[in-house]
PDB file of C-alpha atoms in Angstrom:
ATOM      1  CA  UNK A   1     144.930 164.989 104.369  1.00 59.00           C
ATOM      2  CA  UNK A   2     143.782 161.221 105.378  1.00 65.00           C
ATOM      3  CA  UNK A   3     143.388 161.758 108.900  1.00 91.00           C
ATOM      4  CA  UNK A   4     140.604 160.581 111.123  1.00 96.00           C
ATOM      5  CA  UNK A   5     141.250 161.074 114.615  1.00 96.00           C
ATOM      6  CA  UNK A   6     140.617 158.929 117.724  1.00 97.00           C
ATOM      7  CA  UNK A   7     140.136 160.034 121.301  1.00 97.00           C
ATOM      8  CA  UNK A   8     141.538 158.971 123.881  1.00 97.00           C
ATOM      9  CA  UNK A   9     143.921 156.569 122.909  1.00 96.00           C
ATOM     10  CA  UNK A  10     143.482 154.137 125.988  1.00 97.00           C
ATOM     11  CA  UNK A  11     140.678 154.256 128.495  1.00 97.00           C
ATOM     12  CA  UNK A  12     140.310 151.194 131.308  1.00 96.00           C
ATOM     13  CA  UNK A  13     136.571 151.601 132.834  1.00 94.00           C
ATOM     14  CA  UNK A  14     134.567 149.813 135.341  1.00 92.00           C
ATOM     15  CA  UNK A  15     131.809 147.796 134.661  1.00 91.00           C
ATOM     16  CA  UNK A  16     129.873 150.366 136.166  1.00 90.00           C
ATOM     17  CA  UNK A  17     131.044 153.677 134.369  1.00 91.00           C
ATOM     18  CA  UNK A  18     129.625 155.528 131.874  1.00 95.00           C
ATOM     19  CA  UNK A  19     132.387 156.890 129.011  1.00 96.00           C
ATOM     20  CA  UNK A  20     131.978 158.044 125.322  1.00 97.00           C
ATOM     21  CA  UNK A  21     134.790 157.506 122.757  1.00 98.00           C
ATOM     22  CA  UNK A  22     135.293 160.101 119.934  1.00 98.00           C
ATOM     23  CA  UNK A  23     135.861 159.846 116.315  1.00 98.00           C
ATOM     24  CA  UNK A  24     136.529 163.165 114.356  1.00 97.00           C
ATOM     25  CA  UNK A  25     137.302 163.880 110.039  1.00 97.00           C
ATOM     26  CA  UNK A  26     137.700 166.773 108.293  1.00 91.00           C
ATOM     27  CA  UNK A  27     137.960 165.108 104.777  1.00 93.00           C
ATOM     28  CA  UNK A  28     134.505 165.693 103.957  1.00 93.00           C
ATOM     29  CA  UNK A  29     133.304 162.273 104.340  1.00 93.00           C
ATOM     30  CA  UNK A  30     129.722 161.359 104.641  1.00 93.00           C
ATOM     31  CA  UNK A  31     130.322 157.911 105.824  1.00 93.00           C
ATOM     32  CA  UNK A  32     131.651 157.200 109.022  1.00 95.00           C
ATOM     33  CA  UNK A  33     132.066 153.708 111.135  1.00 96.00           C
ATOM     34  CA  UNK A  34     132.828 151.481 114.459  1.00 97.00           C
ATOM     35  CA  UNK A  35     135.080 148.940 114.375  1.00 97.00           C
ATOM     36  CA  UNK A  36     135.777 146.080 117.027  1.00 98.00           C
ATOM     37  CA  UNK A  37     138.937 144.603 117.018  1.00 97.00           C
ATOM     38  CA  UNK A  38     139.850 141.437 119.660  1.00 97.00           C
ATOM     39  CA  UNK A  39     143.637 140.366 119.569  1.00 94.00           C
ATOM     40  CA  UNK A  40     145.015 138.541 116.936  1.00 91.00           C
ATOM     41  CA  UNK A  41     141.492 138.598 114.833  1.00 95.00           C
ATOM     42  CA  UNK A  42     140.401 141.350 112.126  1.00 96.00           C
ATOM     43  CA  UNK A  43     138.097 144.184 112.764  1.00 96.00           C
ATOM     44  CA  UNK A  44     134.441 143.332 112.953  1.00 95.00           C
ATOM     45  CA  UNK A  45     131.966 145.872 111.890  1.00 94.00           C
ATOM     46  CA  UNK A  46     129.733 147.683 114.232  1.00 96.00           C
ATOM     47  CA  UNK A  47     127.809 150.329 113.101  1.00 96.00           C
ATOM     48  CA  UNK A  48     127.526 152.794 109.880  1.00 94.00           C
ATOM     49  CA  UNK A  49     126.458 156.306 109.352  1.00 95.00           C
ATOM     50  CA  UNK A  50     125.674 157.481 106.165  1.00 93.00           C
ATOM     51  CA  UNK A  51     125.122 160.861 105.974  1.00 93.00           C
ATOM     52  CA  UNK A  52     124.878 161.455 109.595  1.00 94.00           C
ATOM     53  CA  UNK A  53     121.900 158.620 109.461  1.00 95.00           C
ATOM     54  CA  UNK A  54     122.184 155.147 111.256  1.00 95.00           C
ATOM     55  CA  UNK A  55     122.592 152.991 108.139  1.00 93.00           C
ATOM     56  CA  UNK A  56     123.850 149.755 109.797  1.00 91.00           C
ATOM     57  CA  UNK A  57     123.888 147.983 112.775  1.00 93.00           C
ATOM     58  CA  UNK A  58     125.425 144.566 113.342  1.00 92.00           C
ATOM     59  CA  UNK A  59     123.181 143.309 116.149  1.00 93.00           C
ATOM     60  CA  UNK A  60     125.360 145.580 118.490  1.00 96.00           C
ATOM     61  CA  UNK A  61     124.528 145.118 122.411  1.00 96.00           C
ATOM     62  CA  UNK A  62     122.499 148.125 123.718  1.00 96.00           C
ATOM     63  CA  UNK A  63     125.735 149.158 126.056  1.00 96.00           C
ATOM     64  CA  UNK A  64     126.928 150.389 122.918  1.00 98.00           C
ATOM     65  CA  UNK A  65     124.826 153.823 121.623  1.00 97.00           C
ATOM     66  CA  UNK A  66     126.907 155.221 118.956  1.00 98.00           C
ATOM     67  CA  UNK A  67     126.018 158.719 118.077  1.00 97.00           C
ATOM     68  CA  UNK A  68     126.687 160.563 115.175  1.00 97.00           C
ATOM     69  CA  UNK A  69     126.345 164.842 116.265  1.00 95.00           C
ATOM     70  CA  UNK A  70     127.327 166.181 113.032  1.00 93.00           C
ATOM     71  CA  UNK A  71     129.273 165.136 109.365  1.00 91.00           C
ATOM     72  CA  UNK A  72     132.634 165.297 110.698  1.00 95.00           C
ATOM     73  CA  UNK A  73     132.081 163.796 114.285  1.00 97.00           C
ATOM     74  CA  UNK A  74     131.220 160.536 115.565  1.00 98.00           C
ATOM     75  CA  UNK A  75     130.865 158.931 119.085  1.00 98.00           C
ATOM     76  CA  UNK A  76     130.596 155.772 120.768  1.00 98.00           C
ATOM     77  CA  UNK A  77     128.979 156.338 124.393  1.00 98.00           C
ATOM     78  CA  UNK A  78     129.591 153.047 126.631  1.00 97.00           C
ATOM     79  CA  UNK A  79     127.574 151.978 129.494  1.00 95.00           C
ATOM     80  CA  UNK A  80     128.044 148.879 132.260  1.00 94.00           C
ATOM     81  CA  UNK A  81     130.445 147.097 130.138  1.00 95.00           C
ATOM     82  CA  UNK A  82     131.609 143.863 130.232  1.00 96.00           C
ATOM     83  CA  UNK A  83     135.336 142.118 130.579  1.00 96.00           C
ATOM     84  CA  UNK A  84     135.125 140.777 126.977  1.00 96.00           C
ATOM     85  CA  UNK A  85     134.308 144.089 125.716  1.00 97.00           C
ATOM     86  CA  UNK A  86     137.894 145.433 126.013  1.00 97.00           C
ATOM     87  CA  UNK A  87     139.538 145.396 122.535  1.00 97.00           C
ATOM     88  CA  UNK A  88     140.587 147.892 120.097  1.00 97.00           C
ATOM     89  CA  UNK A  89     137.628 150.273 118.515  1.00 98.00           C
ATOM     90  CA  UNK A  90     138.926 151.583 115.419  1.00 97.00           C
ATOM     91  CA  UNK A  91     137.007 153.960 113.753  1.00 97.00           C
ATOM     92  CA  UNK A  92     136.750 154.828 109.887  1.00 96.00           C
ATOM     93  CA  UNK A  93     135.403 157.072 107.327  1.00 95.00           C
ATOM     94  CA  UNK A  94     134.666 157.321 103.810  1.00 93.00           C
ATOM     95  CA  UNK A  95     133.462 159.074 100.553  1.00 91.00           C
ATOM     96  CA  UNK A  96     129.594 157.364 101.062  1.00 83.00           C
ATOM     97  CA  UNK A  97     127.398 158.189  98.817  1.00 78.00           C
ATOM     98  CA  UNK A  98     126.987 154.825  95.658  1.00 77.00           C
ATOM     99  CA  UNK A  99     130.332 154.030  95.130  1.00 77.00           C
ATOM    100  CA  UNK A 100     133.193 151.784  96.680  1.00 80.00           C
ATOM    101  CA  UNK A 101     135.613 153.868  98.126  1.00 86.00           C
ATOM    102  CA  UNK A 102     138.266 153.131 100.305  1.00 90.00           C
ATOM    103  CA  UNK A 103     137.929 153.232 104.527  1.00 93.00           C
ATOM    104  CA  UNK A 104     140.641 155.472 106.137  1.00 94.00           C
ATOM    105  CA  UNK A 105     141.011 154.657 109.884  1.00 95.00           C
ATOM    106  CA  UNK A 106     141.886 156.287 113.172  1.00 96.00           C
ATOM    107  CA  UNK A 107     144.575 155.268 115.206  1.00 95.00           C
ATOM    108  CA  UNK A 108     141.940 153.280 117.189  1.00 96.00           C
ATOM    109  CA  UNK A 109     140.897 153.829 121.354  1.00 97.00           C
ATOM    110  CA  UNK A 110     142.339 150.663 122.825  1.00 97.00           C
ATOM    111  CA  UNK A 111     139.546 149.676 125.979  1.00 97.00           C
ATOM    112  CA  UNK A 112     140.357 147.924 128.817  1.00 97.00           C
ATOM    113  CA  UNK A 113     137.024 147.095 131.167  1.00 96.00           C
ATOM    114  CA  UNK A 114     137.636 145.959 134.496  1.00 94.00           C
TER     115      UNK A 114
ATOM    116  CA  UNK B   1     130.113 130.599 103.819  1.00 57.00           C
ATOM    117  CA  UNK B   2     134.068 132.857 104.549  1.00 62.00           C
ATOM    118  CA  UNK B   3     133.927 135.273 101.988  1.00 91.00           C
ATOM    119  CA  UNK B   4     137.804 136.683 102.401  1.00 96.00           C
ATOM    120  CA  UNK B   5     140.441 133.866 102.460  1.00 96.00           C
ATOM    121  CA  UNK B   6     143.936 134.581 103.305  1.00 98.00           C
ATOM    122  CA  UNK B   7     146.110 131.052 103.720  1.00 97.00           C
ATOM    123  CA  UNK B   8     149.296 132.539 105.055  1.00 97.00           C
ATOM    124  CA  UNK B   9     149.521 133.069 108.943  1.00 96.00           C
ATOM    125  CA  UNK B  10     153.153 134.559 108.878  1.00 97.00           C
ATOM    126  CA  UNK B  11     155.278 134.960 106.208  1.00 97.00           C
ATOM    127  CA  UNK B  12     159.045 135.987 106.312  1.00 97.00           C
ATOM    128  CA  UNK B  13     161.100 137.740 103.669  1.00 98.00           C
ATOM    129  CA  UNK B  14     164.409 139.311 103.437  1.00 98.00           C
ATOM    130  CA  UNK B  15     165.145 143.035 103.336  1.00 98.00           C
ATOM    131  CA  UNK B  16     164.609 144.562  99.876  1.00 97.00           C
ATOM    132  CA  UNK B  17     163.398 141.030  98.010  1.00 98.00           C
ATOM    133  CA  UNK B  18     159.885 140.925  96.774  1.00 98.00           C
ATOM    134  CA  UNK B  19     157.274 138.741  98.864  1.00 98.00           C
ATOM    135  CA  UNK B  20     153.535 138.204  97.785  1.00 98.00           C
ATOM    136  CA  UNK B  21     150.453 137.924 100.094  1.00 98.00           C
ATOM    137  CA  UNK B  22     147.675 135.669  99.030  1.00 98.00           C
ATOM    138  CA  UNK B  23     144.307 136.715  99.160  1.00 98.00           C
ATOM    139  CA  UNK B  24     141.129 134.794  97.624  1.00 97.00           C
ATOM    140  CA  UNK B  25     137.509 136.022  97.789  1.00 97.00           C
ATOM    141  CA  UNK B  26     134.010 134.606  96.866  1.00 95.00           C
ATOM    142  CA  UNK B  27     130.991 136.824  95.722  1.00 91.00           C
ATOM    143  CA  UNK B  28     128.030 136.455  93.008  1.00 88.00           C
ATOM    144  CA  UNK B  29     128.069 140.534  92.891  1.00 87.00           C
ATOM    145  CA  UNK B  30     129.097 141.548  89.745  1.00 88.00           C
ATOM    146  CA  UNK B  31     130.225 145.004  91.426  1.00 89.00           C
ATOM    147  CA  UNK B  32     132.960 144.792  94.355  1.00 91.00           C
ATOM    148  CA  UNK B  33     135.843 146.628  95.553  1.00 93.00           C
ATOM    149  CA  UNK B  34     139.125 144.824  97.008  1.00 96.00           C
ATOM    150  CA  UNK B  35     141.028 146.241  99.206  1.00 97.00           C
ATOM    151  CA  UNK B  36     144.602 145.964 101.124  1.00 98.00           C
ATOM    152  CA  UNK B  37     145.637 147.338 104.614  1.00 98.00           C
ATOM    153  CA  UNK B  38     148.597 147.248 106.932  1.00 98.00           C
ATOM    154  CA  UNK B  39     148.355 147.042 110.525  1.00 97.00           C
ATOM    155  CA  UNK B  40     151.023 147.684 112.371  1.00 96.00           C
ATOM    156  CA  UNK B  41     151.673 147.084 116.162  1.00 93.00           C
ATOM    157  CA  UNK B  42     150.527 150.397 117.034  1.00 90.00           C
ATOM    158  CA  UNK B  43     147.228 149.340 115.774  1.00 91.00           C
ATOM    159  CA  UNK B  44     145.847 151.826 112.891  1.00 91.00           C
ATOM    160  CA  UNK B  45     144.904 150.248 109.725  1.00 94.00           C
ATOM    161  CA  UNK B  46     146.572 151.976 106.610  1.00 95.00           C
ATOM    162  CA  UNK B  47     144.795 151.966 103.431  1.00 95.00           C
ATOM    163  CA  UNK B  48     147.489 150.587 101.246  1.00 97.00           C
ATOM    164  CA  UNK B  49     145.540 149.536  97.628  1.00 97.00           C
ATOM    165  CA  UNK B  50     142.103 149.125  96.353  1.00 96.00           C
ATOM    166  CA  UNK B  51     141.092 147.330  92.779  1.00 96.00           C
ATOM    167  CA  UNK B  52     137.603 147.801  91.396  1.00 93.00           C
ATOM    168  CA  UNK B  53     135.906 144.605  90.340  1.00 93.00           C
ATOM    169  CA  UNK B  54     135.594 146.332  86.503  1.00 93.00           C
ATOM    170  CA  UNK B  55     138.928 147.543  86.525  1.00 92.00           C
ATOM    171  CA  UNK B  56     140.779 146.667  83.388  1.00 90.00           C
ATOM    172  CA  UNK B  57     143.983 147.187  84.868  1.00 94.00           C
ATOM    173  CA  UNK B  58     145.980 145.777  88.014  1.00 96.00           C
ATOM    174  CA  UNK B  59     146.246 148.553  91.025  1.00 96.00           C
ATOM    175  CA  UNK B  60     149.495 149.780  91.723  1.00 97.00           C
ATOM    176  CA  UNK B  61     150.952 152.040  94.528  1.00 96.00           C
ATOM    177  CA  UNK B  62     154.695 152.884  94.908  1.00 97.00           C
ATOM    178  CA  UNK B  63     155.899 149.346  95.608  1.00 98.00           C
ATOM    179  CA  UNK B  64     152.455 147.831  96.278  1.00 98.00           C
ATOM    180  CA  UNK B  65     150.795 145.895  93.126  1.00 97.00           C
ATOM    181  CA  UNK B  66     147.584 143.643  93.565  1.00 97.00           C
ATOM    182  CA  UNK B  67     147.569 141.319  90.962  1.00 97.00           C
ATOM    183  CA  UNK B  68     143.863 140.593  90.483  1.00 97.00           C
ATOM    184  CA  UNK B  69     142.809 137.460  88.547  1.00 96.00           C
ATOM    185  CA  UNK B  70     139.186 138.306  88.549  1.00 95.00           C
ATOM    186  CA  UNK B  71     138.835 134.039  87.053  1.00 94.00           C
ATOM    187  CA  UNK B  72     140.301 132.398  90.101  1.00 96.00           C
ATOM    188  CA  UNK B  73     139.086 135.317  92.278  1.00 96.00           C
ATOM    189  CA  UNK B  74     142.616 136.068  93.774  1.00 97.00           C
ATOM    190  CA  UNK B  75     144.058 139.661  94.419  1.00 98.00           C
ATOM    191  CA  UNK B  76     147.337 138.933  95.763  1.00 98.00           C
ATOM    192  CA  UNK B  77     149.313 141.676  97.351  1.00 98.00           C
ATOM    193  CA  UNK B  78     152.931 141.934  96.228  1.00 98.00           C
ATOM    194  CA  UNK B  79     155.655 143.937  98.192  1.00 98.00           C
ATOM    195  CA  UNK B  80     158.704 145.105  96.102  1.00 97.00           C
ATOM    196  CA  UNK B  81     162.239 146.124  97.566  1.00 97.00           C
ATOM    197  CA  UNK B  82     160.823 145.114 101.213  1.00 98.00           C
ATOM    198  CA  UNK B  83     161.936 147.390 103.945  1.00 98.00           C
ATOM    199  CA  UNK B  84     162.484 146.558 107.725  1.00 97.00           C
ATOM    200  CA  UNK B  85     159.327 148.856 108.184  1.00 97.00           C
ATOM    201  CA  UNK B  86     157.139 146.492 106.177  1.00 98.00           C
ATOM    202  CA  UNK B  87     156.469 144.522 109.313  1.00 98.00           C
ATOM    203  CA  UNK B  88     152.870 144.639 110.105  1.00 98.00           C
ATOM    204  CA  UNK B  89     149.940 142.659 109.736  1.00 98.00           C
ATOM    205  CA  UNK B  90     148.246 143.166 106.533  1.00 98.00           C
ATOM    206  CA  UNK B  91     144.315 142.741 105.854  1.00 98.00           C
ATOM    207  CA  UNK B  92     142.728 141.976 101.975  1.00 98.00           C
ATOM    208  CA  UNK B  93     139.206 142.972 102.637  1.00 97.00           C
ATOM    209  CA  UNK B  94     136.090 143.285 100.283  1.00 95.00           C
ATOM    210  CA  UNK B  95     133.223 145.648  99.768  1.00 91.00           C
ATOM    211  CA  UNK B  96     130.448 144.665  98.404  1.00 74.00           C
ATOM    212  CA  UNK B  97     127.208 146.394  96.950  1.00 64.00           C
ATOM    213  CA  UNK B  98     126.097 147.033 101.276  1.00 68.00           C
ATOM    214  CA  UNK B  99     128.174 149.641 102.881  1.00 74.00           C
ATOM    215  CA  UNK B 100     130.421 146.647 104.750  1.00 85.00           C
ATOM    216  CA  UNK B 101     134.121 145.868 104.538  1.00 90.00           C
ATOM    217  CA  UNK B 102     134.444 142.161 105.036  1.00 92.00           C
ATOM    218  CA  UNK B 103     138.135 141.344 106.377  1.00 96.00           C
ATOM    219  CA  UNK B 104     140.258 138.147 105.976  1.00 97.00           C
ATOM    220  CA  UNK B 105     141.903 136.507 108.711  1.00 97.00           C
ATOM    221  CA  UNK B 106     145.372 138.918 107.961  1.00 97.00           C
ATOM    222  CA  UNK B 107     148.628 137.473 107.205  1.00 98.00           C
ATOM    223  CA  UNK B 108     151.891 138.377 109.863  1.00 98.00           C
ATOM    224  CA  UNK B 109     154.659 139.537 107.403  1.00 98.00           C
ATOM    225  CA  UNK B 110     158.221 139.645 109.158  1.00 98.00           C
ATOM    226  CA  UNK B 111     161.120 141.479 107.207  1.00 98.00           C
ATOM    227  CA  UNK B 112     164.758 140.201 108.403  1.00 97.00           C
ATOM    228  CA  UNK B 113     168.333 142.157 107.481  1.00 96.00           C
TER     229      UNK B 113
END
């Protein structure tokens, strides 16, 4: 089973609002990751956990707090957005650990801010 | 300095011929991991193929091959028998030693009857 799972599937939010999106694998991966995708360009990388542990993060704005509760889970909690934030966030896991495995992704959480 | 090249916008083939998507890369790491992925309109990425940068051997998956030329670092995706559901975009991306997938630009393949 290759399945990471995405929640919800399409959110619009205010500029104002609060919301979390929710990333959840049951392959036993260690590494798990945020994606930003804009139309018509290639996913950009946002964050990494490795082994539940903030490994990476690409200069992210702080209206993006990704949290990572457990091995399997992983959540992206969204505050006072802007218009050029809406996009596609895709999010991925992996073996982790030294070697170059492959990413599986989730169906992606496609975010409209208005 | 773009890391992940892929030339092709949109390509076009014809239901069940072969096509072959170009994808060049540039890295001094001696250890790397290439990587294909099909995106289609719905949005989810689908691992398709991976080669190792030590791998003797070129990657093949059903009818996906990469042919890696690790000289003229190339590892073009080819496409046999080409179904109507091939239509997607479709990523090469690299790993590198850091935990980071670096994507290309994606190619737009169209399959016609």
């Amino acid at each position: 089973d290759t399945e990471v799972t995405q929640t919800p599937k399409h959110l619009v939010m205010g500029m104002t609002n609060k919301k979390s999106l929710k990333c959840e694998q049951h392959m036993g991966h260690r590494a798990m990751y945020w994606y930003k995708q804009k139309a018509k360009k290639p996913p950009e990388l946002m964050f990494v956990y490795s082994y539940e542990k903030l490994s990476i993060n690409e200069s992210v704005p702080s209206r993006f707090s990704p949290e990572c509760p457990n091995s399997s889970l992983l959540n992206l909690h969204l505050h006072a957005l802007q218009p050029e934030d809406s996009a596609l966030y895709l999010c991925a896991s992996s073996q982790g650990g030294q070697g170059i495995y492959e990413q599986y992704f989730g169906p992606g959480t496609r975010l409209t801010v208005t | 300095a773009q890391k992940i090249t892929q030339t092709q916008p949109g390509m076009f083939v014809q239901e069940k011929e072969a096509v072959t998507l170009d994808c060049t890369y540039d890295t001094s790491d001696p250890s790397y991991g290439l990587f294909w992925y099909k995106q289609p309109s719905s949005g989810e990425m689908i691992f398709l193929i991976y080669q190792g940068s030590y791998d003797q051997q070129n990657a093949t998956e059903g009818r996906y091959s990469l042919n890696f030329q690790k000289a003229r670092k190339s590892a073009n995706l080819v496409i046999s028998a080409s179904q109507l559901g091939d239509s997607a975009m479709y990523f090469c991306a690299m790993r590198e030693i850091a935990d980071k997938l670096i994507f290309g630009t994606g190619t737009r393949l169209q399959v016609f009857p």
